[in-house]
Short mmCIF file of C-alpha atoms and ligand atoms in Angstrom, two decimals:
data_model
loop_
_atom_site.label_atom_id
_atom_site.label_comp_id
_atom_site.label_asym_id
_atom_site.label_seq_id
_atom_site.Cartn_x
_atom_site.Cartn_y
_atom_site.Cartn_z
CA UNK T 28 47.60 -11.74 29.99
CA UNK T 29 50.32 -9.10 30.42
CA UNK T 30 52.54 -6.95 27.18
CA UNK T 31 56.02 -7.17 26.49
CA UNK T 32 56.95 -4.91 23.08
CA UNK T 33 54.65 -5.36 20.90
CA UNK T 34 53.67 -9.06 22.05
CA UNK T 35 51.16 -9.76 23.83
CA UNK T 36 51.96 -13.55 26.03
CA UNK T 37 48.75 -15.92 26.85
CA UNK T 38 47.53 -17.54 29.77
CA UNK T 39 49.69 -20.06 28.63
CA UNK T 40 53.11 -18.79 28.87
CA UNK T 41 53.50 -18.68 24.62
CA UNK T 42 54.22 -15.69 23.17
CA UNK T 43 51.90 -13.96 20.95
CA UNK T 44 54.07 -11.03 18.56
CA UNK T 45 51.72 -8.01 17.36
CA UNK T 46 51.92 -6.44 13.65
CA UNK T 47 52.61 -2.69 14.63
CA UNK T 48 50.87 -0.68 11.97
CA UNK T 49 52.55 2.49 11.51
CA UNK T 50 50.75 5.95 12.18
CA UNK T 51 51.96 9.05 10.45
CA UNK T 52 50.91 10.47 13.04
CA UNK T 53 50.44 10.82 16.60
CA UNK T 54 50.20 6.59 17.91
CA UNK T 55 51.11 3.76 15.77
CA UNK T 56 48.05 0.80 16.88
CA UNK T 57 48.60 -3.08 17.13
CA UNK T 58 45.97 -5.04 15.46
CA UNK T 59 45.04 -7.82 17.52
CA UNK T 60 42.79 -9.37 15.37
CA UNK T 61 44.96 -12.41 16.09
CA UNK T 62 44.67 -12.29 20.16
CA UNK T 63 41.50 -13.58 20.31
CA UNK T 64 42.09 -17.46 19.28
CA UNK T 65 45.05 -17.37 20.63
CA UNK T 66 44.59 -16.15 24.07
CA UNK T 67 41.14 -17.70 24.17
CA UNK T 68 40.62 -13.41 25.12
CA UNK T 69 39.03 -10.26 24.12
CA UNK T 70 40.02 -6.95 24.32
CA UNK T 71 38.22 -4.85 26.87
CA UNK T 72 38.26 -1.23 26.52
CA UNK T 73 35.13 0.96 27.52
CA UNK T 74 34.59 3.79 25.45
CA UNK T 75 36.52 2.78 22.80
CA UNK T 76 39.34 4.79 24.35
CA UNK T 77 42.16 2.79 23.03
CA UNK T 78 40.87 1.40 19.87
CA UNK T 79 41.81 2.51 17.27
CA UNK T 80 38.61 1.28 14.68
CA UNK T 81 39.69 2.32 11.47
CA UNK T 82 42.96 3.76 9.80
CA UNK T 83 41.71 7.59 8.15
CA UNK T 84 43.17 10.10 5.88
CA UNK T 85 41.37 13.05 7.09
CA UNK T 86 41.60 14.79 10.44
CA UNK T 87 44.58 14.59 13.19
CA UNK T 88 43.89 16.50 16.61
CA UNK T 89 46.91 15.59 19.15
CA UNK T 90 45.53 15.98 22.46
CA UNK T 91 48.32 16.67 24.46
CA UNK T 92 49.77 19.29 21.92
CA UNK T 93 46.25 20.32 21.47
CA UNK T 94 46.93 19.94 17.65
CA UNK T 95 43.96 19.59 15.37
CA UNK T 96 44.91 19.26 11.76
CA UNK T 97 42.58 18.63 8.91
CA UNK T 98 44.44 17.19 6.05
CA UNK T 99 47.53 18.03 7.51
CA UNK T 100 46.57 22.20 7.29
CA UNK T 101 46.08 23.00 10.31
CA UNK T 102 42.53 23.66 11.49
CA UNK T 103 43.16 26.76 13.80
CA UNK T 104 45.01 28.71 9.98
CA UNK T 105 41.95 27.55 8.14
CA UNK T 106 39.79 28.93 10.47
CA UNK T 107 41.60 32.27 10.46
CA UNK T 108 42.30 32.47 6.10
CA UNK T 109 39.60 29.71 4.50
CA UNK T 110 36.39 29.48 4.68
CA UNK T 111 34.00 26.47 5.03
CA UNK T 112 33.31 25.72 1.54
CA UNK T 113 36.93 25.07 0.41
CA UNK T 114 37.55 23.43 3.48
CA UNK T 115 34.35 21.21 2.89
CA UNK T 116 36.08 20.25 -0.82
CA UNK T 117 39.37 19.95 1.78
CA UNK T 118 37.77 17.75 3.87
CA UNK T 119 36.28 15.84 1.03
CA UNK T 120 39.16 15.60 -1.80
CA UNK T 121 42.51 15.77 0.31
CA UNK T 122 43.45 19.11 -1.53
CA UNK T 123 43.05 22.39 -1.33
CA UNK T 124 41.11 23.38 -4.57
CA UNK T 125 42.52 25.24 -7.75
CA UNK T 126 40.67 28.99 -8.04
CA UNK T 127 38.45 27.44 -10.71
CA UNK T 128 37.93 24.35 -8.50
CA UNK T 129 36.49 26.14 -5.83
CA UNK T 130 34.72 29.09 -7.55
CA UNK T 131 32.34 26.08 -9.51
CA UNK T 132 31.94 23.78 -6.15
CA UNK T 133 31.12 26.43 -4.23
CA UNK T 134 28.62 27.58 -7.26
CA UNK T 135 27.45 23.78 -7.57
CA UNK T 136 26.53 24.38 -3.77
CA UNK T 137 24.98 26.66 -3.64
CA UNK T 138 22.69 25.59 -6.95
CA UNK T 139 21.90 22.80 -4.74
CA UNK T 140 20.62 24.84 -1.72
CA UNK T 141 16.51 24.40 -2.74
CA UNK T 142 15.46 21.51 -0.96
CA UNK T 143 12.64 19.11 -2.73
CA UNK T 144 9.63 19.90 -1.49
CA UNK T 145 9.01 16.42 -0.10
CA UNK T 146 11.93 17.46 3.04
CA UNK T 147 10.09 20.30 3.79
CA UNK T 148 6.92 18.89 3.65
CA UNK T 149 8.32 16.83 6.41
CA UNK T 150 9.55 19.60 8.38
CA UNK T 151 6.26 21.00 8.16
CA UNK T 152 4.99 17.55 9.17
CA UNK T 153 6.70 17.56 12.54
CA UNK T 154 4.69 17.83 15.81
CA UNK T 155 4.66 21.44 17.11
CA UNK T 156 7.36 21.57 20.02
CA UNK T 157 10.42 19.25 18.33
CA UNK T 158 13.56 20.13 18.92
CA UNK T 159 15.31 21.20 15.54
CA UNK T 160 17.24 18.26 15.75
CA UNK T 161 14.32 15.60 16.21
CA UNK T 162 13.65 17.83 12.66
CA UNK T 163 17.35 17.28 10.89
CA UNK T 164 17.09 13.32 11.72
CA UNK T 165 13.43 13.17 9.80
CA UNK T 166 14.57 15.15 7.18
CA UNK T 167 17.68 13.21 6.92
CA UNK T 168 15.19 10.44 6.44
CA UNK T 169 13.77 11.14 4.29
CA UNK T 170 16.46 11.77 1.83
CA UNK T 171 16.18 8.92 0.15
CA UNK T 172 13.26 8.47 -1.11
CA UNK T 173 13.63 11.96 -3.07
CA UNK T 174 17.33 11.86 -4.28
CA UNK T 175 17.62 8.25 -4.77
CA UNK T 176 21.05 9.31 -7.33
CA UNK T 177 22.36 9.58 -4.08
CA UNK T 178 22.05 6.32 -2.73
CA UNK T 179 24.69 3.70 -3.54
CA UNK T 180 27.38 3.59 -0.97
CA UNK T 181 29.77 1.11 -3.91
CA UNK T 182 29.68 4.16 -6.41
CA UNK T 183 31.36 6.99 -6.44
CA UNK T 184 29.20 9.47 -8.42
CA UNK T 185 26.38 8.48 -5.81
CA UNK T 186 29.14 9.46 -3.44
CA UNK T 187 30.43 12.52 -5.00
CA UNK T 188 26.76 13.74 -5.46
CA UNK T 189 25.44 12.69 -1.95
CA UNK T 190 27.79 14.80 -0.22
CA UNK T 191 27.69 17.80 -2.78
CA UNK T 192 24.04 17.46 -1.76
CA UNK T 193 23.40 17.34 1.45
CA UNK T 194 26.33 19.74 3.06
CA UNK T 195 24.22 21.87 0.33
CA UNK T 196 21.36 21.33 2.10
CA UNK T 197 21.22 20.72 5.67
CA UNK T 198 21.37 23.99 5.64
CA UNK T 199 18.06 24.60 4.45
CA UNK T 200 16.81 22.20 6.98
CA UNK T 201 18.71 23.46 9.77
CA UNK T 202 17.12 27.04 8.58
CA UNK T 203 13.60 25.37 8.18
CA UNK T 204 13.31 23.52 11.52
CA UNK T 205 14.01 26.72 13.37
CA UNK T 206 11.73 28.83 11.43
CA UNK T 207 9.24 25.40 12.35
CA UNK T 208 9.90 26.20 16.14
CA UNK T 209 8.69 29.64 16.03
CA UNK T 210 6.31 28.31 13.93
CA UNK T 211 6.99 30.41 10.22
CA UNK T 212 7.32 28.97 7.12
CA UNK T 213 10.34 28.23 5.79
CA UNK T 214 12.17 30.47 3.87
CA UNK T 215 14.03 29.73 0.37
CA UNK T 216 17.45 30.03 -0.40
CA UNK T 217 19.32 32.41 -1.83
CA UNK T 218 22.22 31.46 -4.21
CA UNK T 219 24.12 35.43 -4.21
CA UNK T 220 25.49 34.87 -0.11
CA UNK T 221 27.74 32.57 1.54
CA UNK T 222 27.26 29.61 3.02
CA UNK T 223 26.61 31.01 6.25
CA UNK T 224 25.15 34.52 5.27
CA UNK T 225 22.15 32.59 3.55
CA UNK T 226 21.87 29.66 6.49
CA UNK T 227 21.66 33.65 8.57
CA UNK T 228 19.46 34.70 5.76
CA UNK T 229 17.13 31.90 5.71
CA UNK T 230 16.38 31.14 9.48
CA UNK T 231 15.70 34.97 10.13
CA UNK T 232 14.45 36.78 6.68
CA UNK T 233 17.58 39.71 6.11
CA UNK T 234 21.37 40.14 5.26
CA UNK T 235 23.28 39.31 8.17
CA UNK T 236 25.62 41.36 8.82
CA UNK T 237 29.07 40.13 7.27
CA UNK T 238 30.69 40.11 11.67
CA UNK T 239 27.93 37.62 11.49
CA UNK T 240 28.21 35.50 9.06
CA UNK T 241 31.49 36.08 9.41
CA UNK T 242 31.82 34.43 13.14
CA UNK T 243 29.51 31.83 11.76
CA UNK T 244 31.49 30.26 8.57
CA UNK T 245 34.22 30.09 10.83
CA UNK T 246 32.92 28.16 13.61
CA UNK T 247 31.39 25.27 11.07
CA UNK T 248 35.56 25.52 9.59
CA UNK T 249 36.13 24.84 13.77
CA UNK T 250 33.07 22.01 13.79
CA UNK T 251 33.57 20.41 9.62
CA UNK T 252 35.57 17.23 11.53
CA UNK T 253 36.85 15.44 14.32
CA UNK T 254 38.67 12.39 13.58
CA UNK T 255 36.35 9.69 15.63
CA UNK T 256 34.18 11.24 17.78
CA UNK T 257 31.06 9.47 18.84
CA UNK T 258 28.68 11.04 15.34
CA UNK T 259 31.29 10.37 13.50
CA UNK T 260 31.88 6.89 14.55
CA UNK T 261 28.50 6.37 14.45
CA UNK T 262 27.90 7.51 11.06
CA UNK T 263 30.57 5.00 10.05
CA UNK T 264 28.92 1.88 12.26
CA UNK T 265 25.50 2.93 10.37
CA UNK T 266 27.32 3.01 7.16
CA UNK T 267 28.96 -0.52 7.81
CA UNK T 268 26.07 -2.17 7.10
CA UNK T 269 25.58 -0.16 3.77
CA UNK T 270 22.24 1.49 4.22
CA UNK T 271 22.15 5.03 2.49
CA UNK T 272 24.20 7.78 3.78
CA UNK T 273 21.27 9.81 4.70
CA UNK T 274 20.54 7.08 7.30
CA UNK T 275 23.93 6.98 8.32
CA UNK T 276 23.79 10.53 8.85
CA UNK T 277 20.83 10.54 10.73
CA UNK T 278 21.70 7.87 13.21
CA UNK T 279 24.80 10.65 13.13
CA UNK T 280 22.96 13.53 14.10
CA UNK T 281 21.19 11.38 16.88
CA UNK T 282 24.26 10.69 18.34
CA UNK T 283 25.71 14.81 18.34
CA UNK T 284 22.47 15.29 20.04
CA UNK T 285 23.65 14.36 23.44
CA UNK T 286 25.15 16.13 26.02
CA UNK T 287 27.75 14.58 26.77
CA UNK T 288 28.88 15.15 22.71
CA UNK T 289 27.82 18.49 20.15
CA UNK T 290 24.73 18.88 22.82
CA UNK T 291 26.78 20.31 25.11
CA UNK T 292 26.54 24.13 23.59
CA UNK T 293 23.20 23.95 24.72
CA UNK T 294 23.75 22.68 28.19
CA UNK T 295 26.62 25.56 28.33
CA UNK T 296 23.84 28.36 28.32
CA UNK T 297 21.37 26.55 30.47
CA UNK T 298 24.30 26.26 32.91
CA UNK T 299 25.60 29.60 32.92
CA UNK T 300 21.89 31.18 32.80
CA UNK T 301 21.51 29.02 36.32
CA UNK T 302 24.77 30.12 37.97
CA UNK T 303 23.11 33.67 37.43
CA UNK T 304 25.73 36.40 38.65
CA UNK T 305 29.63 34.96 39.83
CA UNK T 306 28.80 33.95 43.20
CA UNK T 307 27.12 30.99 42.36
CA UNK T 308 30.22 30.21 40.18
CA UNK T 309 32.10 28.70 43.40
CA UNK T 310 28.71 26.44 44.05
CA UNK T 311 28.49 24.66 40.59
CA UNK T 312 32.38 24.13 40.45
CA UNK T 313 31.33 22.21 44.36
CA UNK T 314 28.92 20.38 42.84
CA UNK T 315 31.07 18.91 39.52
CA UNK T 316 33.59 18.03 41.52
CA UNK T 317 31.09 15.62 44.16
CA UNK T 318 31.47 12.67 43.17
CA UNK T 319 28.23 12.09 44.45
CA UNK T 320 26.38 14.77 41.76
CA UNK T 321 25.43 14.17 38.48
CA UNK T 322 26.33 17.66 37.34
CA UNK T 323 28.77 18.14 35.84
CA UNK T 324 31.10 21.46 34.40
CA UNK T 325 29.03 21.46 30.48
CA UNK T 326 31.71 22.83 28.37
CA UNK T 327 34.49 21.63 29.81
CA UNK T 328 37.43 18.53 29.15
CA UNK T 329 37.27 16.18 26.44
CA UNK T 330 38.74 12.97 25.94
CA UNK T 331 41.00 13.85 23.62
CA UNK T 332 41.80 16.75 24.66
CA UNK T 333 44.02 17.43 27.91
CA UNK T 334 45.56 20.30 27.45
CA UNK T 335 42.99 22.65 25.94
CA UNK T 336 41.08 22.75 22.49
CA UNK T 337 42.89 25.00 20.30
CA UNK T 338 38.38 25.37 18.57
CA UNK T 339 38.06 27.50 22.19
CA UNK T 340 40.13 29.42 22.02
CA UNK T 341 39.53 30.67 18.53
CA UNK T 342 35.99 30.89 19.62
CA UNK T 343 36.98 32.65 22.91
CA UNK T 344 38.58 35.01 20.46
CA UNK T 345 35.75 35.55 18.50
CA UNK T 346 33.50 36.45 20.71
CA UNK T 347 35.07 39.97 21.95
CA UNK T 348 34.60 40.76 18.15
CA UNK T 349 30.98 39.55 17.62
CA UNK T 350 30.11 40.96 21.17
CA UNK T 351 32.00 44.34 20.60
CA UNK T 352 29.78 44.78 16.86
CA UNK T 353 26.79 43.21 17.04
CA UNK T 354 26.37 44.74 21.01
CA UNK T 355 23.97 42.66 21.75
CA UNK T 356 23.67 43.25 25.47
CA UNK T 357 24.80 39.16 25.84
CA UNK T 358 28.37 40.01 27.29
CA UNK T 359 27.43 39.38 30.80
CA UNK T 360 27.15 35.26 29.43
CA UNK T 361 30.76 36.22 28.27
CA UNK T 362 31.93 37.99 31.62
CA UNK T 363 30.69 35.21 33.84
CA UNK T 364 31.76 31.96 31.25
CA UNK T 365 35.93 33.65 31.47
CA UNK T 366 34.97 33.92 35.76
CA UNK T 367 33.54 30.16 35.66
CA UNK T 368 37.13 29.08 33.52
CA UNK T 369 39.62 31.34 35.42
CA UNK T 370 38.29 29.38 39.00
CA UNK T 371 37.84 26.37 37.42
CA UNK T 372 41.29 26.41 35.71
CA UNK T 373 42.84 27.59 39.39
CA UNK T 374 41.72 24.52 40.96
CA UNK T 375 42.81 21.46 41.76
CA UNK T 376 40.22 18.83 40.94
CA UNK T 377 40.29 19.90 37.02
CA UNK T 378 44.32 21.06 36.84
CA UNK T 379 44.57 17.02 38.17
CA UNK T 380 42.16 15.81 36.02
CA UNK T 381 43.52 18.14 32.84
CA UNK T 382 40.33 19.45 32.40
CA UNK T 383 39.75 22.65 30.01
CA UNK T 384 37.47 24.72 28.12
CA UNK T 385 36.67 22.59 24.58
CA UNK T 386 34.79 23.75 21.50
CA UNK T 387 31.22 24.08 22.97
CA UNK T 388 32.07 26.37 26.31
CA UNK T 389 31.76 29.50 24.44
CA UNK T 390 30.06 28.93 20.81
CA UNK T 391 26.68 28.94 22.21
CA UNK T 392 28.04 32.57 23.06
CA UNK T 393 28.02 33.97 19.68
CA UNK T 394 25.47 31.92 18.06
CA UNK T 395 23.21 33.96 21.09
CA UNK T 396 24.78 36.80 19.78
CA UNK T 397 24.19 36.24 16.69
CA UNK T 398 19.94 35.96 17.67
CA UNK T 399 19.93 32.19 17.93
CA UNK T 400 18.08 30.23 20.72
CA UNK T 401 19.81 27.48 22.62
CA UNK T 402 18.22 24.49 20.38
CA UNK T 403 19.75 25.63 17.42
CA UNK T 404 23.05 25.15 18.39
CA UNK T 405 23.31 21.87 18.06
CA UNK T 406 21.70 21.97 14.08
CA UNK T 407 24.31 24.80 14.02
CA UNK T 408 26.85 21.94 15.22
CA UNK T 409 25.61 19.41 12.63
CA UNK T 410 25.61 21.69 10.22
CA UNK T 411 29.52 21.64 10.08
CA UNK T 412 29.71 18.97 11.17
CA UNK T 413 27.76 17.07 8.34
CA UNK T 414 30.98 17.80 5.78
CA UNK T 415 33.25 15.22 8.47
CA UNK T 416 30.47 12.77 8.16
CA UNK T 417 29.93 12.71 4.96
CA UNK T 418 33.81 12.91 4.35
CA UNK T 419 34.53 9.66 6.44
CA UNK T 420 31.54 8.03 5.29
CA UNK T 421 33.13 8.31 1.48
CA UNK T 422 36.42 6.86 3.04
CA UNK T 423 35.27 3.78 5.16
CA UNK T 424 33.57 3.12 1.25
CA UNK T 425 37.05 3.21 -0.44
CA UNK T 426 38.89 1.45 2.32
CA UNK T 427 38.99 -2.53 1.16
CA UNK T 428 39.81 -3.27 4.75
CA UNK T 429 36.69 -1.82 6.09
CA UNK T 430 33.99 -4.40 7.33
CA UNK T 431 31.09 -4.21 9.46
CA UNK T 432 31.09 -2.68 13.03
CA UNK T 433 30.72 -5.28 15.53
CA UNK T 434 32.31 -5.22 18.57
CA UNK T 435 31.93 -8.02 21.19
CA UNK T 436 31.61 -7.76 24.82
CA UNK T 437 32.54 -9.65 27.30
CA UNK T 438 29.11 -10.79 28.53
CA UNK T 439 28.05 -10.87 32.82
CA UNK T 440 24.37 -12.50 32.71
CA UNK T 441 22.79 -15.62 33.53
CA UNK T 442 24.36 -18.94 32.52
CA UNK T 443 22.02 -21.22 30.23
CA UNK T 444 18.84 -21.84 32.26
CA UNK T 445 15.81 -23.77 31.38
CA UNK T 446 12.34 -22.21 30.44
CA UNK T 447 8.96 -22.39 32.53
CA UNK T 448 5.53 -21.38 31.80
CA UNK T 449 4.00 -18.83 34.23
CA UNK T 450 2.09 -21.40 35.77
CA UNK T 451 5.05 -23.54 37.20
CA UNK T 452 7.57 -20.53 37.94
N1 CMC C 20 32.97 18.45 35.29
C1 CMC C 20 33.44 17.99 36.05
N2 CMC C 20 33.79 16.40 36.17
C2 CMC C 20 34.84 16.54 35.16
C3 CMC C 20 34.13 16.78 34.04
C4 CMC C 20 33.39 17.33 33.93
N3 CMC C 20 32.75 18.67 32.80
N4 CMC C 20 34.54 16.58 32.49
C5 CMC C 20 34.73 15.14 33.33
N5 CMC C 20 35.18 15.18 34.24
C6 CMC C 20 35.62 14.27 35.83
C7 CMC C 20 35.50 12.97 35.66
O1 CMC C 20 34.48 13.11 36.50
C8 CMC C 20 36.18 12.24 35.55
O2 CMC C 20 36.85 12.13 37.51
P1 CMC C 20 37.33 10.63 37.71
O3 CMC C 20 38.25 10.79 37.55
O4 CMC C 20 37.39 11.09 39.58
O5 CMC C 20 35.87 9.88 37.94
C9 CMC C 20 37.87 12.03 35.41
O6 CMC C 20 37.08 14.10 34.62
C10 CMC C 20 37.47 11.29 33.71
O7 CMC C 20 36.16 11.52 33.02
P2 CMC C 20 35.25 10.52 32.20
O8 CMC C 20 34.44 11.22 31.58
O9 CMC C 20 35.88 9.14 32.57
O10 CMC C 20 36.39 11.72 30.79
P3 CMC C 20 35.90 10.74 28.96
O11 CMC C 20 36.64 10.94 28.35
O12 CMC C 20 35.38 9.16 29.54
O13 CMC C 20 34.72 12.06 28.68
C11 CMC C 20 33.49 14.21 28.33
C12 CMC C 20 35.01 13.25 28.16
C13 CMC C 20 33.56 14.78 27.71
C14 CMC C 20 32.26 13.35 27.59
C15 CMC C 20 33.56 14.47 30.11
O14 CMC C 20 34.19 15.97 29.95
C16 CMC C 20 31.98 15.51 29.62
O15 CMC C 20 30.95 14.66 30.41
N6 CMC C 20 32.17 17.18 30.26
C17 CMC C 20 31.25 17.81 29.66
C18 CMC C 20 29.93 17.55 27.88
C19 CMC C 20 30.80 18.50 27.16
O16 CMC C 20 31.39 19.79 27.07
N7 CMC C 20 30.95 17.63 26.22
C20 CMC C 20 31.62 18.33 24.82
C21 CMC C 20 32.88 17.62 24.08
S1 CMC C 20 33.57 18.68 23.47
C22 CMC C 20 32.49 18.29 21.93
C23 CMC C 20 32.47 17.14 21.40
O17 CMC C 20 32.48 16.36 21.50
O18 CMC C 20 31.04 16.96 21.19
#
């Protein structure tokens, strides 16, 4: 089968016109639904790297230009001038809120911060030593039982209540998951603090330095959405079955945890600690380049960004500010990270493959400076991404074209064969 314009030519020479769906920005999409019946073949696209699985109006990424837009607004502009509550509204509703809307939304979120006791009991009941991502998933899994008024995908009020509830509660859950790891009880949220300041307060029990709160808020904004990434696609696939949204987000949380996705921020710090000193960088870069070694430079490379990740640029800038203000003595890892970046970016292996630092490369250094242990880095990513997950879940459930996610396969297993009972084999 060969491509010719927007036509595919089938094995028997028939050409098949493909409808082209125009994108507002970025690549158009060819509708391939009619291809299998005519050609007898599916499209084969491991990792869905060339497949648009849905239409969306939420976030746009231009990987060549290093552009990230939330509902049309540059994420770096929002990171510098907006805040997490306003960005949450924007992602959920499509437009920036008026002053009154923002005020009442922020108040509503603050009022919803307390989790139901059953959710806190679930967190208290996870085994000691559980990773906080496990704990957060357990807490999300408990929520449909305690918030039934937020579970119907087909009811607009349920969808709105769910989105606000989960954005407000996820910070409380993350903080309680952290407290569980240190064997301490959860701290009740405060209504009078901003979203990020309250999150830090619920973890550490004291009002945070405003620079720390601002840095965390910016990180939450930068992690809020990233179009059809692995965890968001997981939320969509799980949600496409009609399951309640808390469970769909629990699935997303699990997908985020892996080191190739949100788990990379934890892995970056482990890698930097392991490298330890400038003179060891060469050895690790050589390992990352060795096809026989599974080691990769964590926090490097991206499926879509092939130039630079705009989030990494801002986060690197915040690192300077936070390390200076908080004087935590964590500058050593930052210096090492800068050296590693410089060495990798001057190496033809990374240049040829267009591998640049991604969002996770520097975020862990900031989290560290804020006093978070490495196991809490991915939960912080999850708190931010909860907004995107909720927005995509809502969008999917109002999309008349949405269908249950059910990919096909290229079967390479045995052909049909007869079963013989064990004694006759
Ligand atoms: N270190 C060394 N080599 C790499 C790296 C890396 N970090 N990333 C990609 N490569 C190589 C890879 O070996 C392959 O080489 P070759 O063409 O010789 O086989 C080539 O670059 C293309 O890589 P790929 O695995 O086909 O690319 P992908 O789009 O499937 O994977 C990725 C993207 C982000 C999973 C990958 O770059 C990676 O594993 N990076 C490290 C983990 C990481 O930082 N993840 C966070 C991603 S950003 C935030 C998020 O999504 O949560």
